[in-house]
Coordinates of C-alpha atoms in Angstrom, one line a residue:
M1002 CA 31.3 -0.5 -16.0
S1003 CA 32.0 0.6 -19.5
T1004 CA 32.1 -1.8 -22.4
T1005 CA 34.9 -2.2 -25.0
I1006 CA 34.2 -1.6 -28.7
H1007 CA 36.4 -3.8 -30.9
H1008 CA 37.4 -3.8 -34.6
F1009 CA 35.3 -5.9 -37.0
I1010 CA 37.6 -7.9 -39.3
G1011 CA 36.7 -10.9 -41.4
G1012 CA 33.2 -11.0 -40.1
E1013 CA 34.3 -11.2 -36.4
S1014 CA 35.0 -8.9 -33.5
S1015 CA 38.7 -8.4 -33.0
A1016 CA 40.5 -6.8 -30.1
G1017 CA 43.6 -6.2 -32.2
A1018 CA 47.1 -6.2 -30.9
S1019 CA 47.9 -2.6 -30.0
G1020 CA 46.7 -2.5 -26.4
R1021 CA 45.6 1.1 -26.9
T1022 CA 42.1 2.4 -26.3
S1023 CA 40.3 5.7 -26.3
P1024 CA 37.2 6.7 -24.2
V1025 CA 33.8 7.0 -25.8
L1026 CA 31.9 9.6 -23.9
N1027 CA 28.2 10.2 -23.4
P1028 CA 28.1 13.9 -24.4
N1029 CA 24.9 14.5 -22.4
T1030 CA 26.8 13.7 -19.1
G1031 CA 30.5 14.0 -20.0
Q1032 CA 31.0 10.5 -18.6
T1033 CA 32.8 7.6 -20.2
Q1034 CA 30.4 5.0 -21.4
A1035 CA 32.8 2.7 -23.4
E1036 CA 36.4 2.2 -24.5
V1037 CA 37.2 1.8 -28.2
V1038 CA 40.3 -0.1 -29.2
L1039 CA 42.8 1.8 -31.4
A1040 CA 44.4 -0.1 -34.3
S1041 CA 48.1 -0.6 -34.7
V1042 CA 49.6 -0.7 -38.2
D1043 CA 49.6 -4.5 -38.0
D1044 CA 45.8 -4.4 -37.2
V1045 CA 45.1 -2.3 -40.3
H1046 CA 47.3 -4.6 -42.4
A1047 CA 45.3 -7.6 -41.1
A1048 CA 42.0 -6.0 -42.1
I1049 CA 43.4 -5.2 -45.5
A1050 CA 44.7 -8.7 -46.0
V1051 CA 41.3 -10.2 -45.1
A1052 CA 39.6 -7.8 -47.5
Q1053 CA 42.0 -8.6 -50.3
Q1054 CA 41.4 -12.3 -49.9
A1055 CA 37.6 -11.9 -49.8
Q1056 CA 37.2 -9.4 -52.7
P1057 CA 37.6 -11.6 -55.8
A1058 CA 34.8 -13.9 -54.9
W1059 CA 32.5 -11.0 -54.1
A1060 CA 33.4 -9.3 -57.4
A1061 CA 32.7 -12.5 -59.3
L1062 CA 29.1 -12.4 -58.2
N1063 CA 26.9 -10.7 -60.8
P1064 CA 25.7 -7.2 -59.7
Q1065 CA 22.2 -8.4 -59.3
R1066 CA 23.2 -11.0 -56.6
R1067 CA 25.3 -8.3 -54.8
V1068 CA 22.2 -6.1 -54.9
R1069 CA 20.1 -8.8 -53.2
V1070 CA 22.5 -8.7 -50.2
I1071 CA 22.2 -4.9 -50.1
M1072 CA 18.4 -5.2 -50.3
E1073 CA 18.4 -7.5 -47.2
W1074 CA 20.9 -5.1 -45.5
I1075 CA 18.4 -2.3 -46.0
R1076 CA 15.6 -4.4 -44.4
L1077 CA 17.8 -5.2 -41.4
I1078 CA 18.7 -1.6 -40.9
H1079 CA 15.1 -0.6 -40.8
A1080 CA 14.3 -3.5 -38.4
N1081 CA 17.1 -2.3 -36.1
L1082 CA 16.4 1.5 -36.6
D1083 CA 15.4 2.3 -33.1
S1084 CA 18.4 0.6 -31.4
L1085 CA 20.8 2.1 -34.0
A1086 CA 19.4 5.6 -33.5
R1087 CA 19.5 5.3 -29.7
T1088 CA 23.2 4.2 -29.8
L1089 CA 24.0 7.0 -32.2
S1090 CA 22.2 9.6 -30.1
L1091 CA 24.0 8.6 -26.9
E1092 CA 27.5 8.7 -28.5
H1093 CA 27.1 11.7 -30.8
G1094 CA 24.6 13.9 -28.9
K1095 CA 22.1 14.5 -31.7
T1096 CA 18.4 14.0 -30.9
L1097 CA 16.8 10.6 -31.4
A1098 CA 14.8 11.9 -34.4
D1099 CA 17.9 13.5 -35.9
A1100 CA 19.8 10.2 -35.4
K1101 CA 17.1 8.3 -37.3
G1102 CA 17.5 10.9 -40.1
D1103 CA 21.2 10.3 -40.1
I1104 CA 20.7 6.6 -40.7
L1105 CA 17.9 6.9 -43.2
R1106 CA 19.8 9.4 -45.4
G1107 CA 22.4 6.7 -45.6
V1108 CA 19.8 4.1 -46.5
D1109 CA 18.7 6.4 -49.3
V1110 CA 22.1 5.8 -50.9
L1111 CA 21.8 2.0 -50.4
E1112 CA 18.5 2.2 -52.2
F1113 CA 20.1 4.0 -55.1
C1114 CA 22.7 1.2 -55.1
L1115 CA 20.0 -1.3 -55.9
G1116 CA 20.3 0.0 -59.4
A1117 CA 23.9 -1.2 -59.6
P1118 CA 23.2 -3.6 -62.5
H1119 CA 22.3 -0.6 -64.6
Q1120 CA 25.0 1.7 -63.2
F1121 CA 27.6 -1.0 -63.8
K1122 CA 26.8 -1.2 -67.5
G1123 CA 29.4 -0.2 -70.1
E1124 CA 28.9 1.1 -73.6
Y1125 CA 29.0 -0.6 -77.1
S1126 CA 29.7 0.9 -80.5
S1127 CA 29.4 -1.4 -83.5
Q1128 CA 31.3 -1.1 -86.8
V1129 CA 33.5 1.8 -85.7
G1130 CA 35.8 0.7 -88.6
S1131 CA 35.6 -2.1 -91.1
G1132 CA 34.7 -5.1 -89.1
I1133 CA 35.7 -3.4 -85.9
D1134 CA 33.6 -3.0 -82.7
T1135 CA 34.5 -1.1 -79.5
F1136 CA 32.9 -1.6 -76.1
S1137 CA 33.7 -0.6 -72.5
L1138 CA 33.1 -2.4 -69.2
R1139 CA 33.3 -1.4 -65.6
Q1140 CA 35.3 -3.4 -63.1
P1141 CA 35.8 -3.0 -59.4
L1142 CA 39.0 -1.4 -58.1
G1143 CA 39.7 -4.1 -55.5
V1144 CA 40.1 -3.0 -51.9
V1145 CA 39.0 0.5 -51.0
A1146 CA 38.8 2.5 -47.8
G1147 CA 36.6 5.0 -46.1
I1148 CA 37.6 7.5 -43.4
T1149 CA 34.5 9.1 -41.9
P1150 CA 33.7 11.8 -39.4
F1151 CA 31.9 11.9 -36.0
N1152 CA 29.0 14.1 -37.1
F1153 CA 27.3 11.5 -39.3
P1154 CA 28.4 8.1 -38.0
A1155 CA 25.8 6.2 -40.0
M1156 CA 25.1 8.3 -43.1
I1157 CA 28.7 8.9 -44.3
P1158 CA 29.9 5.3 -43.8
L1159 CA 26.8 4.1 -45.8
W1160 CA 27.5 6.7 -48.5
K1161 CA 31.0 5.2 -48.9
A1162 CA 30.4 1.5 -48.2
G1163 CA 27.1 1.2 -50.2
P1164 CA 28.4 2.1 -53.7
A1165 CA 31.9 0.5 -53.0
L1166 CA 30.3 -2.8 -52.1
A1167 CA 27.7 -2.7 -54.9
C1168 CA 30.6 -2.3 -57.4
G1169 CA 32.2 -5.5 -56.2
N1170 CA 35.0 -3.9 -54.0
A1171 CA 35.9 -5.0 -50.5
F1172 CA 35.7 -2.1 -48.0
V1173 CA 37.8 -1.1 -45.0
L1174 CA 36.1 1.6 -42.9
K1175 CA 38.0 3.8 -40.3
P1176 CA 35.2 5.6 -38.5
S1177 CA 35.5 8.3 -35.9
E1178 CA 36.7 7.0 -32.6
R1179 CA 34.3 9.4 -30.9
D1180 CA 31.1 7.5 -31.9
P1181 CA 32.2 4.1 -33.3
S1182 CA 29.4 1.7 -32.3
V1183 CA 27.0 2.3 -35.1
P1184 CA 29.6 1.7 -37.9
V1185 CA 30.4 -1.6 -36.3
R1186 CA 26.8 -2.6 -36.1
L1187 CA 26.2 -1.7 -39.7
A1188 CA 29.0 -4.0 -40.7
E1189 CA 27.5 -6.8 -38.6
L1190 CA 24.2 -6.3 -40.3
F1191 CA 25.8 -6.6 -43.7
I1192 CA 27.1 -10.0 -42.7
E1193 CA 23.6 -10.9 -41.3
A1194 CA 22.2 -9.9 -44.7
G1195 CA 24.4 -12.5 -46.5
G1196 CA 27.5 -10.4 -47.2
P1197 CA 30.7 -12.5 -47.2
A1198 CA 33.0 -12.3 -44.2
G1199 CA 35.9 -10.0 -45.0
V1200 CA 34.2 -7.8 -47.6
F1201 CA 33.2 -5.1 -45.1
N1202 CA 35.7 -4.5 -42.2
V1203 CA 35.9 -1.8 -39.6
V1204 CA 39.1 -0.7 -37.8
H1205 CA 39.2 2.1 -35.2
G1206 CA 42.1 4.3 -34.7
D1207 CA 43.9 7.6 -35.0
K1208 CA 46.5 9.0 -37.4
Q1209 CA 48.5 5.8 -37.1
A1210 CA 45.5 3.8 -38.6
V1211 CA 44.8 6.5 -41.2
D1212 CA 48.4 6.5 -42.4
A1213 CA 48.5 2.7 -42.6
L1214 CA 45.5 2.9 -45.0
L1215 CA 47.1 5.6 -47.0
D1216 CA 50.4 3.9 -47.4
S1217 CA 49.0 0.5 -48.3
D1218 CA 49.8 -0.8 -51.8
V1219 CA 46.6 -2.8 -51.7
I1220 CA 44.1 0.1 -51.0
K1221 CA 43.2 1.5 -54.4
A1222 CA 40.9 4.4 -53.4
V1223 CA 40.1 6.4 -50.3
G1224 CA 36.9 8.3 -49.5
F1225 CA 37.2 10.9 -46.7
V1226 CA 35.0 13.5 -45.0
G1227 CA 36.3 15.7 -42.2
S1228 CA 38.2 19.0 -41.8
T1229 CA 39.9 20.7 -44.7
P1230 CA 43.5 20.4 -43.4
I1231 CA 43.1 16.6 -43.1
A1232 CA 41.2 16.4 -46.4
K1233 CA 44.1 18.1 -48.1
Y1234 CA 46.6 15.9 -46.3
I1235 CA 44.8 12.7 -47.4
Y1236 CA 44.3 13.9 -51.0
E1237 CA 48.0 14.8 -51.4
R1238 CA 49.1 11.5 -49.8
C1239 CA 46.8 9.5 -52.0
A1240 CA 48.2 11.3 -55.0
A1241 CA 51.7 10.5 -54.0
T1242 CA 50.9 6.8 -53.7
G1243 CA 48.7 6.5 -56.8
K1244 CA 45.3 6.1 -55.1
R1245 CA 42.0 7.6 -56.1
A1246 CA 40.7 10.0 -53.6
Q1247 CA 37.5 12.0 -52.9
C1248 CA 38.2 14.2 -49.8
F1249 CA 35.6 16.5 -48.5
G1250 CA 36.6 19.2 -46.0
G1251 CA 35.1 22.1 -44.0
A1252 CA 32.4 24.6 -44.8
K1253 CA 31.1 28.0 -44.2
N1254 CA 27.7 27.9 -45.6
H1255 CA 25.9 31.2 -46.4
A1256 CA 22.2 32.1 -46.8
I1257 CA 21.4 35.2 -48.9
V1258 CA 18.1 36.9 -47.9
L1259 CA 16.5 39.3 -50.4
P1260 CA 14.0 42.0 -49.4
D1261 CA 11.1 40.1 -51.1
A1262 CA 11.7 36.9 -49.1
D1263 CA 9.1 35.7 -46.7
I1264 CA 10.8 36.7 -43.5
D1265 CA 8.9 34.4 -41.1
A1266 CA 9.5 31.3 -43.3
T1267 CA 13.1 32.3 -43.7
A1268 CA 13.6 32.8 -40.0
D1269 CA 12.1 29.3 -39.4
A1270 CA 14.4 27.8 -42.0
L1271 CA 17.5 29.5 -40.5
V1272 CA 16.8 28.5 -36.9
G1273 CA 16.6 24.8 -38.0
A1274 CA 19.5 25.0 -40.3
A1275 CA 21.8 26.9 -38.0
Y1276 CA 21.0 25.2 -34.7
G1277 CA 19.9 21.7 -35.6
S1278 CA 22.3 19.0 -34.4
A1279 CA 24.0 21.8 -32.4
G1280 CA 25.4 23.1 -35.6
E1281 CA 27.6 20.0 -36.1
R1282 CA 26.7 19.5 -39.7
C1283 CA 28.9 20.3 -42.7
M1284 CA 25.8 21.7 -44.4
A1285 CA 24.7 23.9 -41.4
L1286 CA 23.9 27.5 -42.3
S1287 CA 26.3 29.5 -40.2
V1288 CA 26.2 32.8 -42.0
V1289 CA 23.2 34.8 -43.1
V1290 CA 23.6 37.8 -45.5
P1291 CA 20.4 39.9 -45.6
V1292 CA 20.3 42.5 -48.4
G1293 CA 19.4 46.0 -47.2
E1294 CA 19.2 47.4 -43.6
E1295 CA 15.4 47.0 -43.5
T1296 CA 15.6 43.3 -44.4
A1297 CA 18.4 42.8 -41.9
D1298 CA 16.4 44.4 -39.1
R1299 CA 13.2 42.5 -39.9
L1300 CA 15.1 39.2 -40.0
R1301 CA 17.0 39.9 -36.8
D1302 CA 13.8 40.6 -35.0
A1303 CA 12.2 37.4 -36.3
L1304 CA 15.3 35.4 -35.2
V1305 CA 15.4 37.0 -31.8
A1306 CA 11.7 36.1 -31.3
R1307 CA 12.3 32.5 -32.1
I1308 CA 15.5 31.6 -30.3
P1309 CA 14.2 31.7 -26.7
S1310 CA 11.7 29.0 -27.6
L1311 CA 14.4 26.5 -28.5
T1312 CA 14.9 23.7 -26.1
V1313 CA 18.5 22.4 -25.5
G1314 CA 18.6 19.1 -23.6
H1315 CA 19.4 15.4 -23.4
S1316 CA 19.6 13.9 -26.8
L1317 CA 16.9 11.3 -25.9
D1318 CA 14.6 14.0 -24.6
P1319 CA 11.7 14.2 -27.1
E1320 CA 11.2 17.9 -26.1
A1321 CA 14.8 18.8 -27.0
D1322 CA 15.3 20.7 -30.3
Y1323 CA 19.0 19.8 -30.2
G1324 CA 21.4 18.1 -27.8
P1325 CA 25.0 18.6 -26.7
L1326 CA 28.1 19.0 -28.7
V1327 CA 30.2 15.9 -29.1
S1328 CA 33.1 16.7 -26.8
A1329 CA 34.5 19.1 -24.2
D1330 CA 37.0 20.3 -26.9
S1331 CA 34.2 21.1 -29.2
L1332 CA 32.4 23.1 -26.5
A1333 CA 35.6 24.9 -25.7
R1334 CA 36.2 25.9 -29.3
V1335 CA 32.7 27.3 -29.6
R1336 CA 33.0 29.3 -26.5
R1337 CA 36.4 30.6 -27.6
L1338 CA 35.1 31.8 -31.0
I1339 CA 32.1 33.5 -29.4
A1340 CA 34.5 35.4 -27.1
E1341 CA 36.7 36.3 -30.1
G1342 CA 33.6 37.5 -32.0
E1343 CA 32.6 39.8 -29.1
D1344 CA 36.2 41.0 -28.7
Q1345 CA 36.6 41.8 -32.4
G1346 CA 33.5 44.0 -32.5
A1347 CA 30.6 41.9 -33.6
E1348 CA 27.3 42.5 -31.9
L1349 CA 26.4 39.6 -29.7
V1350 CA 22.6 39.6 -29.9
V1351 CA 22.0 36.2 -28.2
D1352 CA 24.8 34.6 -26.1
G1353 CA 24.4 30.9 -25.8
R1354 CA 27.3 30.5 -23.3
G1355 CA 24.9 31.2 -20.4
I1356 CA 23.0 27.9 -20.7
D1357 CA 22.8 26.3 -17.3
T1358 CA 22.4 22.5 -17.0
S1359 CA 23.9 22.2 -13.5
S1360 CA 20.6 21.1 -12.0
S1361 CA 19.1 19.4 -15.0
S1362 CA 18.6 15.7 -15.5
F1363 CA 16.8 13.3 -17.8
D1364 CA 15.9 9.7 -17.2
G1365 CA 18.3 9.5 -14.3
D1366 CA 21.2 11.2 -16.2
G1367 CA 22.5 14.4 -14.6
L1368 CA 23.5 16.9 -17.3
S1369 CA 25.8 19.1 -15.2
G1370 CA 28.9 17.6 -17.0
G1371 CA 27.4 17.6 -20.5
F1372 CA 28.7 19.6 -23.4
F1373 CA 25.8 21.9 -24.0
A1374 CA 25.9 25.2 -25.9
G1375 CA 22.9 27.5 -26.2
P1376 CA 21.9 29.1 -29.6
T1377 CA 24.0 32.1 -30.3
L1378 CA 23.3 35.0 -32.7
F1379 CA 25.8 37.6 -33.9
D1380 CA 25.0 40.7 -36.0
R1381 CA 27.2 43.1 -37.9
V1382 CA 29.9 40.5 -38.4
E1383 CA 32.8 41.4 -40.7
A1384 CA 34.6 39.1 -43.1
S1385 CA 37.9 39.6 -41.2
M1386 CA 36.5 38.2 -37.9
S1387 CA 37.4 34.7 -36.8
I1388 CA 33.7 33.8 -36.3
Y1389 CA 33.4 34.4 -40.0
T1390 CA 36.6 32.8 -41.3
E1391 CA 36.6 29.7 -39.1
E1392 CA 34.2 26.8 -39.2
I1393 CA 32.6 27.1 -35.8
F1394 CA 30.8 23.7 -35.9
G1395 CA 28.5 24.8 -33.2
P1396 CA 25.1 26.5 -32.7
V1397 CA 26.3 30.0 -33.7
L1398 CA 24.7 32.1 -36.5
C1399 CA 26.5 35.1 -37.9
M1400 CA 24.7 38.0 -39.7
V1401 CA 26.7 39.9 -42.3
R1402 CA 24.8 42.8 -43.8
A1403 CA 25.0 43.7 -47.5
D1404 CA 23.6 46.6 -49.5
T1405 CA 23.1 44.8 -52.8
L1406 CA 22.7 41.2 -54.2
E1407 CA 26.1 41.6 -55.9
E1408 CA 27.8 42.4 -52.6
A1409 CA 25.9 39.5 -50.9
I1410 CA 27.1 37.0 -53.5
A1411 CA 30.6 38.2 -53.1
Y1412 CA 30.7 36.8 -49.5
P1413 CA 30.3 33.1 -50.5
N1414 CA 32.3 33.6 -53.7
D1415 CA 35.3 35.1 -51.9
N1416 CA 35.1 32.6 -49.0
A1417 CA 37.7 29.8 -48.9
Y1418 CA 35.0 27.2 -48.6
G1419 CA 32.4 26.3 -51.2
N1420 CA 30.2 23.6 -49.8
G1421 CA 26.6 24.8 -49.6
V1422 CA 24.7 28.1 -50.1
A1423 CA 21.1 29.2 -50.1
I1424 CA 19.0 32.1 -51.3
F1425 CA 15.7 33.2 -49.9
T1426 CA 13.5 35.1 -52.4
S1427 CA 10.2 35.2 -54.2
H1428 CA 11.9 36.5 -57.4
G1429 CA 12.7 33.8 -60.0
G1430 CA 15.0 35.9 -62.0
A1431 CA 17.1 36.9 -59.0
A1432 CA 17.3 33.2 -58.0
R1433 CA 18.4 32.2 -61.4
D1434 CA 21.1 34.8 -61.6
F1435 CA 22.3 33.7 -58.1
L1436 CA 22.6 30.0 -58.9
T1437 CA 24.4 30.8 -62.1
N1438 CA 27.0 33.2 -60.5
V1439 CA 27.6 31.7 -57.1
N1440 CA 30.8 29.7 -56.8
V1441 CA 29.6 27.0 -54.5
G1442 CA 29.0 23.3 -55.2
M1443 CA 25.4 22.9 -53.7
V1444 CA 22.8 25.5 -54.0
G1445 CA 19.4 25.9 -52.3
I1446 CA 16.6 28.2 -53.5
N1447 CA 14.4 28.7 -50.5
V1448 CA 15.9 25.5 -49.2
P1449 CA 18.2 26.0 -46.2
I1450 CA 20.2 22.8 -46.3
P1451 CA 20.5 21.8 -50.0
V1452 CA 21.7 18.2 -49.5
P1453 CA 21.0 16.5 -52.8
I1454 CA 18.8 13.4 -52.9
A1455 CA 20.7 10.1 -53.3
Y1456 CA 20.5 9.9 -57.1
H1457 CA 22.3 13.2 -57.5
T1458 CA 25.8 13.8 -56.4
F1459 CA 26.9 15.6 -53.2
G1460 CA 30.1 17.6 -53.1
G1461 CA 31.6 21.0 -52.4
W1462 CA 34.0 23.2 -54.2
K1463 CA 37.2 25.1 -53.3
A1464 CA 38.5 24.1 -49.9
S1465 CA 35.4 22.0 -49.2
G1466 CA 36.3 19.3 -51.7
F1467 CA 39.4 17.7 -53.2
G1468 CA 39.0 15.3 -56.1
D1469 CA 37.0 15.3 -59.3
L1470 CA 34.2 12.9 -58.4
N1471 CA 31.5 13.5 -55.7
Q1472 CA 29.7 11.3 -53.2
H1473 CA 26.7 9.2 -54.0
G1474 CA 24.7 9.3 -57.3
P1475 CA 26.3 8.2 -60.6
D1476 CA 29.7 9.7 -59.5
S1477 CA 30.0 7.1 -56.8
F1478 CA 29.9 4.3 -59.3
R1479 CA 32.5 6.0 -61.5
F1480 CA 34.7 6.5 -58.5
Y1481 CA 34.6 2.9 -57.3
T1482 CA 35.1 1.3 -60.7
K1483 CA 37.7 1.4 -63.5
T1484 CA 36.7 1.5 -67.1
K1485 CA 38.2 -1.0 -69.5
T1486 CA 37.7 -0.2 -73.2
V1487 CA 38.0 -3.0 -75.7
T1488 CA 38.4 -2.8 -79.5
T1489 CA 37.8 -6.0 -81.4
R1490 CA 38.3 -7.3 -85.0
W1491 CA 37.9 -10.9 -86.1
P1492 CA 40.2 -11.9 -89.0
D1493 CA 38.6 -13.0 -92.2
E1494 CA 39.6 -13.6 -95.8
T1495 CA 40.0 -9.8 -96.4
S1496 CA 42.6 -9.3 -93.7
A1497 CA 45.7 -7.7 -95.1
G1498 CA 49.3 -8.0 -94.0
P1499 CA 51.2 -5.8 -91.6
E1500 CA 50.1 -2.2 -91.2
F1501 CA 52.6 0.5 -90.3
T1502 CA 50.4 3.6 -90.0
I1503 CA 48.2 4.6 -87.2
P1504 CA 44.7 3.1 -87.7
V1505 CA 42.1 5.7 -88.9
M1506 CA 38.5 4.9 -88.4
S1507 CA 36.9 6.0 -91.6

């Protein structure tokens, strides 16, 4: 019998009033393992109202006291890491080790937030004019919201909630309804850590819940990660209602491989970056662009030699390199795009559609109904093909051949997305020219997935990101606070009468 996953509002579980639910599947088996309640507009308004009431007292705490709550929150997440990772793995489909990484990369940002007393500081300038001082201070926005994706159900909520809460805001999270359990548990752990009830709330839902957040006069900022069309929709709607927004969309991440690259090391990096987590990462490398036919042939041979050794299996299987896709729809999309690539003339070197789990099982779970896709490799892909233009979000690697470095750089530069890119080379000058000229937000040099560490900012360009401030790092504190600038002068015996010209500080 499946369980029901409720909202978390005001420090308590809430069934809401909509009466609507959505199934939460185990992607290893395709079977329903829970039902998640979906919020009505009134449910969202209730969460916002609770957050609005709780926020002033939370903001009134000095930053150091807020940080002590976050410090205990970190400890509790570590103490519950195994159970959190298991739940995440069974709802999303990523392996247990990868699920732990999902959580811990979120904790990295919470650890950065322990520096909130420093990040929260303003600036001071003395004697900017005769007897005049100017200073600035940062203040929380009030109630803010996060709308987060299925593919990182711990990391992205923590990237949003951590800085927002450290800054003194109250936070309303709308996670993906596909894997909602871990976000709720993280909110519960925040309360266990000493966080006030109502400061961190979780509402589940679909477009109805999203629009209720976007239309609320109380919500002052929205952080989003998901597809580009929805990112653009949320960004535009936030602009229309006067909200701050940081909205991160899709990706088509490229890896450029130069002739002097270590081909074996590059192939190892590409296999992990393209097929890890079944390709369901916004930073997955889905396109490789070797420079020169000889480089391409060598790299292709190295990839073909490695792919058969990959193990696709149950997400809890310690022998599995990656698990299933998150849903039947995701699997159907991947299969459709593979078929289109073949029809459009790309060379299908390794076809992952042939994976057979009909007789497989793990720990009593039969895998015949699971959403498994084998690793797929295309060669001689053209920029006009749908497997190149669309974000596949599956274990599919496309090889696009280039004759020169300039031609190779043109592929990521001309692509609509600009999330991540990598170059593999042993030539420092070529790498330096590449990072200067490539029009992409995050760059790796011999690093296949260039996700910045927590104290630097994460964000893509072009259709991968909407908004002028990125996630985590110092940008997150700028995003979740407003700056107030104060100019002071204390009257004394030298004060003159009325002044009718604009003040000039000289």
